[in-house]
mmCIF file of N, CA and C in Angstrom:
data_model
loop_
_atom_site.group_PDB
_atom_site.id
_atom_site.type_symbol
_atom_site.label_atom_id
_atom_site.label_comp_id
_atom_site.label_asym_id
_atom_site.label_seq_id
_atom_site.Cartn_x
_atom_site.Cartn_y
_atom_site.Cartn_z
ATOM 1 N N ALA A 28 -8.722 29.405 -13.518
ATOM 2 C CA ALA A 28 -8.158 28.249 -12.835
ATOM 3 C C ALA A 28 -9.075 27.039 -12.962
ATOM 4 N N GLU A 29 -10.374 27.291 -12.824
ATOM 5 C CA GLU A 29 -11.328 26.182 -12.879
ATOM 6 C C GLU A 29 -11.366 25.554 -14.268
ATOM 7 N N THR A 30 -11.255 26.383 -15.293
ATOM 8 C CA THR A 30 -11.260 25.865 -16.665
ATOM 9 C C THR A 30 -10.069 24.957 -16.902
ATOM 10 N N SER A 31 -8.890 25.381 -16.440
ATOM 11 C CA SER A 31 -7.689 24.540 -16.599
ATOM 12 C C SER A 31 -7.854 23.223 -15.860
ATOM 13 N N ALA A 32 -8.428 23.270 -14.668
ATOM 14 C CA ALA A 32 -8.642 22.043 -13.896
ATOM 15 C C ALA A 32 -9.605 21.112 -14.623
ATOM 16 N N ASN A 33 -10.677 21.663 -15.163
ATOM 17 C CA ASN A 33 -11.643 20.838 -15.891
ATOM 18 C C ASN A 33 -11.020 20.230 -17.144
ATOM 19 N N LEU A 34 -10.241 21.026 -17.861
ATOM 20 C CA LEU A 34 -9.548 20.502 -19.039
ATOM 21 C C LEU A 34 -8.529 19.440 -18.634
ATOM 22 N N GLY A 35 -7.901 19.615 -17.484
ATOM 23 C CA GLY A 35 -6.975 18.608 -16.972
ATOM 24 C C GLY A 35 -7.673 17.291 -16.708
ATOM 25 N N THR A 36 -8.852 17.373 -16.143
ATOM 26 C CA THR A 36 -9.632 16.159 -15.882
ATOM 27 C C THR A 36 -9.990 15.458 -17.184
ATOM 28 N N LEU A 37 -10.411 16.239 -18.177
ATOM 29 C CA LEU A 37 -10.734 15.647 -19.480
ATOM 30 C C LEU A 37 -9.504 14.992 -20.111
ATOM 31 N N ALA A 38 -8.360 15.666 -20.023
ATOM 32 C CA ALA A 38 -7.125 15.096 -20.571
ATOM 33 C C ALA A 38 -6.753 13.813 -19.839
ATOM 34 N N GLN A 39 -6.909 13.811 -18.509
ATOM 35 C CA GLN A 39 -6.588 12.619 -17.726
ATOM 36 C C GLN A 39 -7.489 11.463 -18.138
ATOM 37 N N GLU A 40 -8.769 11.733 -18.273
ATOM 38 C CA GLU A 40 -9.705 10.674 -18.663
ATOM 39 C C GLU A 40 -9.431 10.158 -20.067
ATOM 40 N N ALA A 41 -8.873 11.034 -20.930
ATOM 41 C CA ALA A 41 -8.531 10.625 -22.295
ATOM 42 C C ALA A 41 -7.176 9.928 -22.359
ATOM 43 N N GLY A 42 -6.466 9.877 -21.220
ATOM 44 C CA GLY A 42 -5.180 9.203 -21.190
ATOM 45 C C GLY A 42 -3.994 10.097 -21.529
ATOM 46 N N ASP A 43 -4.224 11.390 -21.704
ATOM 47 C CA ASP A 43 -3.149 12.332 -22.004
ATOM 48 C C ASP A 43 -2.625 12.903 -20.690
ATOM 49 N N LEU A 44 -1.801 12.121 -20.016
ATOM 50 C CA LEU A 44 -1.365 12.466 -18.664
ATOM 51 C C LEU A 44 -0.417 13.661 -18.627
ATOM 52 N N GLU A 45 0.387 13.835 -19.655
ATOM 53 C CA GLU A 45 1.299 14.982 -19.711
ATOM 54 C C GLU A 45 0.512 16.296 -19.771
ATOM 55 N N THR A 46 -0.500 16.330 -20.622
ATOM 56 C CA THR A 46 -1.346 17.524 -20.726
ATOM 57 C C THR A 46 -2.128 17.725 -19.437
ATOM 58 N N ALA A 47 -2.624 16.650 -18.858
ATOM 59 C CA ALA A 47 -3.371 16.754 -17.596
ATOM 60 C C ALA A 47 -2.491 17.367 -16.517
ATOM 61 N N ARG A 48 -1.261 16.899 -16.404
ATOM 62 C CA ARG A 48 -0.334 17.429 -15.388
ATOM 63 C C ARG A 48 -0.100 18.921 -15.610
ATOM 64 N N ARG A 49 0.160 19.301 -16.859
ATOM 65 C CA ARG A 49 0.418 20.716 -17.164
ATOM 66 C C ARG A 49 -0.784 21.577 -16.778
ATOM 67 N N LEU A 50 -1.976 21.125 -17.121
ATOM 68 C CA LEU A 50 -3.187 21.891 -16.816
ATOM 69 C C LEU A 50 -3.464 21.948 -15.316
ATOM 70 N N TYR A 51 -3.253 20.835 -14.619
ATOM 71 C CA TYR A 51 -3.437 20.846 -13.163
ATOM 72 C C TYR A 51 -2.440 21.792 -12.500
ATOM 73 N N LEU A 52 -1.189 21.789 -12.973
ATOM 74 C CA LEU A 52 -0.181 22.681 -12.394
ATOM 75 C C LEU A 52 -0.506 24.147 -12.676
ATOM 76 N N GLU A 53 -1.004 24.447 -13.876
ATOM 77 C CA GLU A 53 -1.441 25.813 -14.198
ATOM 78 C C GLU A 53 -2.571 26.238 -13.263
ATOM 79 N N SER A 54 -3.520 25.358 -13.089
ATOM 80 C CA SER A 54 -4.657 25.653 -12.232
ATOM 81 C C SER A 54 -4.237 25.797 -10.777
ATOM 82 N N LEU A 55 -3.306 24.963 -10.343
ATOM 83 C CA LEU A 55 -2.802 25.043 -8.974
ATOM 84 C C LEU A 55 -2.115 26.380 -8.728
ATOM 85 N N ALA A 56 -1.290 26.816 -9.669
ATOM 86 C CA ALA A 56 -0.606 28.107 -9.531
ATOM 87 C C ALA A 56 -1.629 29.247 -9.453
ATOM 88 N N ALA A 57 -2.636 29.206 -10.312
ATOM 89 C CA ALA A 57 -3.666 30.252 -10.302
ATOM 90 C C ALA A 57 -4.477 30.210 -9.009
ATOM 91 N N SER A 58 -4.801 29.018 -8.551
ATOM 92 C CA SER A 58 -5.574 28.875 -7.312
ATOM 93 C C SER A 58 -4.788 29.411 -6.116
ATOM 94 N N ARG A 59 -3.505 29.128 -6.083
ATOM 95 C CA ARG A 59 -2.665 29.653 -5.002
ATOM 96 C C ARG A 59 -2.598 31.179 -5.068
ATOM 97 N N ALA A 60 -2.436 31.724 -6.275
ATOM 98 C CA ALA A 60 -2.361 33.176 -6.441
ATOM 99 C C ALA A 60 -3.664 33.856 -6.008
ATOM 100 N N MET A 61 -4.796 33.197 -6.269
ATOM 101 C CA MET A 61 -6.102 33.756 -5.902
ATOM 102 C C MET A 61 -6.521 33.368 -4.488
ATOM 103 N N GLN A 62 -5.678 32.597 -3.811
ATOM 104 C CA GLN A 62 -5.978 32.085 -2.471
ATOM 105 C C GLN A 62 -7.317 31.326 -2.456
ATOM 106 N N ASP A 63 -7.494 30.497 -3.469
ATOM 107 C CA ASP A 63 -8.680 29.652 -3.583
ATOM 108 C C ASP A 63 -8.411 28.360 -2.817
ATOM 109 N N PHE A 64 -8.596 28.427 -1.510
ATOM 110 C CA PHE A 64 -8.201 27.325 -0.632
ATOM 111 C C PHE A 64 -9.047 26.068 -0.802
ATOM 112 N N ALA A 65 -10.199 26.172 -1.420
ATOM 113 C CA ALA A 65 -11.020 24.985 -1.665
ATOM 114 C C ALA A 65 -10.511 24.181 -2.856
ATOM 115 N N SER A 66 -9.913 24.855 -3.835
ATOM 116 C CA SER A 66 -9.446 24.164 -5.045
ATOM 117 C C SER A 66 -8.080 23.520 -4.879
ATOM 118 N N ILE A 67 -7.246 24.098 -4.048
ATOM 119 C CA ILE A 67 -5.863 23.620 -3.922
ATOM 120 C C ILE A 67 -5.787 22.142 -3.528
ATOM 121 N N PRO A 68 -6.499 21.682 -2.493
ATOM 122 C CA PRO A 68 -6.383 20.251 -2.153
ATOM 123 C C PRO A 68 -6.934 19.329 -3.233
ATOM 124 N N VAL A 69 -7.941 19.784 -3.969
ATOM 125 C CA VAL A 69 -8.490 18.970 -5.060
ATOM 126 C C VAL A 69 -7.433 18.783 -6.148
ATOM 127 N N LEU A 70 -6.756 19.865 -6.481
ATOM 128 C CA LEU A 70 -5.719 19.791 -7.512
ATOM 129 C C LEU A 70 -4.539 18.936 -7.064
ATOM 130 N N LEU A 71 -4.160 19.042 -5.801
ATOM 131 C CA LEU A 71 -3.082 18.188 -5.282
ATOM 132 C C LEU A 71 -3.499 16.716 -5.341
ATOM 133 N N TYR A 72 -4.742 16.444 -5.026
ATOM 134 C CA TYR A 72 -5.260 15.076 -5.098
ATOM 135 C C TYR A 72 -5.198 14.571 -6.546
ATOM 136 N N ASN A 73 -5.614 15.434 -7.497
ATOM 137 C CA ASN A 73 -5.566 15.043 -8.909
ATOM 138 C C ASN A 73 -4.133 14.746 -9.350
ATOM 139 N N LEU A 74 -3.193 15.577 -8.920
ATOM 140 C CA LEU A 74 -1.789 15.339 -9.246
ATOM 141 C C LEU A 74 -1.287 14.043 -8.605
ATOM 142 N N ALA A 75 -1.760 13.753 -7.411
ATOM 143 C CA ALA A 75 -1.378 12.503 -6.742
ATOM 144 C C ALA A 75 -1.858 11.299 -7.538
ATOM 145 N N GLU A 76 -3.078 11.388 -8.067
ATOM 146 C CA GLU A 76 -3.588 10.291 -8.896
ATOM 147 C C GLU A 76 -2.701 10.073 -10.121
ATOM 148 N N LEU A 77 -2.254 11.171 -10.725
ATOM 149 C CA LEU A 77 -1.371 11.043 -11.892
ATOM 150 C C LEU A 77 -0.055 10.376 -11.528
ATOM 151 N N ASP A 78 0.455 10.665 -10.338
ATOM 152 C CA ASP A 78 1.757 10.143 -9.911
ATOM 153 C C ASP A 78 1.725 8.684 -9.473
ATOM 154 N N GLU A 79 0.547 8.144 -9.218
ATOM 155 C CA GLU A 79 0.452 6.783 -8.673
ATOM 156 C C GLU A 79 1.245 5.755 -9.473
ATOM 157 N N ALA A 80 1.167 5.816 -10.785
ATOM 158 C CA ALA A 80 1.826 4.809 -11.619
ATOM 159 C C ALA A 80 3.304 5.115 -11.838
ATOM 160 N N VAL A 81 3.718 6.348 -11.579
ATOM 161 C CA VAL A 81 5.078 6.774 -11.900
ATOM 162 C C VAL A 81 5.970 6.866 -10.668
ATOM 163 N N ASP A 82 5.463 7.502 -9.626
ATOM 164 C CA ASP A 82 6.261 7.768 -8.433
ATOM 165 C C ASP A 82 5.367 7.622 -7.200
ATOM 166 N N VAL A 83 5.351 6.430 -6.640
ATOM 167 C CA VAL A 83 4.455 6.124 -5.530
ATOM 168 C C VAL A 83 4.695 7.046 -4.340
ATOM 169 N N TRP A 84 5.953 7.327 -4.022
ATOM 170 C CA TRP A 84 6.246 8.152 -2.843
ATOM 171 C C TRP A 84 5.764 9.582 -3.030
ATOM 172 N N SER A 85 5.930 10.113 -4.224
ATOM 173 C CA SER A 85 5.409 11.448 -4.521
ATOM 174 C C SER A 85 3.887 11.446 -4.416
ATOM 175 N N SER A 86 3.290 10.402 -4.940
ATOM 176 C CA SER A 86 1.840 10.280 -4.885
ATOM 177 C C SER A 86 1.336 10.247 -3.446
ATOM 178 N N VAL A 87 1.965 9.453 -2.612
ATOM 179 C CA VAL A 87 1.564 9.355 -1.201
ATOM 180 C C VAL A 87 1.708 10.714 -0.514
ATOM 181 N N ALA A 88 2.812 11.406 -0.779
ATOM 182 C CA ALA A 88 3.027 12.723 -0.166
ATOM 183 C C ALA A 88 1.947 13.708 -0.602
ATOM 184 N N LEU A 89 1.596 13.683 -1.882
ATOM 185 C CA LEU A 89 0.553 14.588 -2.371
ATOM 186 C C LEU A 89 -0.813 14.231 -1.790
ATOM 187 N N PHE A 90 -1.111 12.931 -1.691
ATOM 188 C CA PHE A 90 -2.375 12.516 -1.076
ATOM 189 C C PHE A 90 -2.461 13.031 0.367
ATOM 190 N N HIS A 91 -1.385 12.854 1.126
ATOM 191 C CA HIS A 91 -1.391 13.299 2.521
ATOM 192 C C HIS A 91 -1.508 14.817 2.629
ATOM 193 N N HIS A 92 -0.802 15.523 1.769
ATOM 194 C CA HIS A 92 -0.867 16.986 1.791
ATOM 195 C C HIS A 92 -2.280 17.459 1.456
ATOM 196 N N SER A 93 -2.900 16.850 0.448
ATOM 197 C CA SER A 93 -4.263 17.249 0.092
ATOM 198 C C SER A 93 -5.224 16.935 1.238
ATOM 199 N N GLU A 94 -5.046 15.790 1.866
ATOM 200 C CA GLU A 94 -5.900 15.420 2.993
ATOM 201 C C GLU A 94 -5.755 16.417 4.145
ATOM 202 N N ASP A 95 -4.530 16.830 4.438
ATOM 203 C CA ASP A 95 -4.303 17.834 5.485
ATOM 204 C C ASP A 95 -5.005 19.144 5.152
ATOM 205 N N LEU A 96 -4.926 19.557 3.890
ATOM 206 C CA LEU A 96 -5.578 20.808 3.484
ATOM 207 C C LEU A 96 -7.098 20.682 3.521
ATOM 208 N N PHE A 97 -7.625 19.514 3.129
ATOM 209 C CA PHE A 97 -9.069 19.291 3.239
ATOM 210 C C PHE A 97 -9.511 19.439 4.698
ATOM 211 N N ARG A 98 -8.740 18.877 5.610
ATOM 212 C CA ARG A 98 -9.067 18.995 7.042
ATOM 213 C C ARG A 98 -8.996 20.445 7.504
ATOM 214 N N GLU A 99 -7.968 21.142 7.035
ATOM 215 C CA GLU A 99 -7.764 22.534 7.431
ATOM 216 C C GLU A 99 -8.962 23.409 7.054
ATOM 217 N N ILE A 100 -9.557 23.148 5.894
ATOM 218 C CA ILE A 100 -10.719 23.930 5.476
ATOM 219 C C ILE A 100 -12.036 23.265 5.899
ATOM 220 N N GLN A 101 -11.917 22.205 6.688
ATOM 221 C CA GLN A 101 -13.055 21.467 7.233
ATOM 222 C C GLN A 101 -13.975 20.932 6.132
ATOM 223 N N SER A 102 -13.356 20.390 5.112
ATOM 224 C CA SER A 102 -14.086 19.801 4.008
ATOM 225 C C SER A 102 -14.457 18.360 4.324
ATOM 226 N N PRO A 103 -15.652 17.932 3.962
ATOM 227 C CA PRO A 103 -16.011 16.520 4.158
ATOM 228 C C PRO A 103 -15.156 15.580 3.301
ATOM 229 N N LEU A 104 -14.487 16.099 2.285
ATOM 230 C CA LEU A 104 -13.618 15.265 1.451
ATOM 231 C C LEU A 104 -12.423 14.724 2.230
ATOM 232 N N ALA A 105 -12.107 15.324 3.353
ATOM 233 C CA ALA A 105 -10.984 14.841 4.181
ATOM 234 C C ALA A 105 -11.255 13.451 4.723
ATOM 235 N N GLU A 106 -12.490 13.071 4.778
ATOM 236 C CA GLU A 106 -12.854 11.780 5.389
ATOM 237 C C GLU A 106 -12.958 10.647 4.377
ATOM 238 N N TYR A 107 -12.832 10.940 3.073
ATOM 239 C CA TYR A 107 -12.931 9.884 2.076
ATOM 240 C C TYR A 107 -11.644 9.074 2.048
ATOM 241 N N PRO A 108 -11.774 7.754 1.984
ATOM 242 C CA PRO A 108 -10.561 6.916 1.904
ATOM 243 C C PRO A 108 -9.909 7.081 0.528
ATOM 244 N N HIS A 109 -8.585 7.012 0.500
ATOM 245 C CA HIS A 109 -7.842 7.118 -0.750
ATOM 246 C C HIS A 109 -7.474 5.724 -1.228
ATOM 247 N N ALA A 110 -7.204 5.637 -2.511
ATOM 248 C CA ALA A 110 -6.866 4.350 -3.127
ATOM 249 C C ALA A 110 -5.631 3.743 -2.510
#
C-alpha cells in the first residue's frame, strides 16, 4: 500500500493525475483491507488535492473526511489548515 501511495505522489508531482488517482485508490483499498488507520486519512487528503481543480465539492468532502479521521486517530495533522 505504501509503495502505491509513494508512486501516486510521484505521478502527481509529474502532472500525471490519472495515474496518481489510480495509485492512491489502490493504496486506499489496501490500507482499508489492512486496517491501516494512519494511512487512510493521508490518502483521502491526497485524493482531495487531486479533485480541487475538477470537482470542488468532492474535494471539500474528502478534505473534511480526512480531517475527521485525523482527529479520530488523534493525529497532529488534524490541526493543519487546508488550502
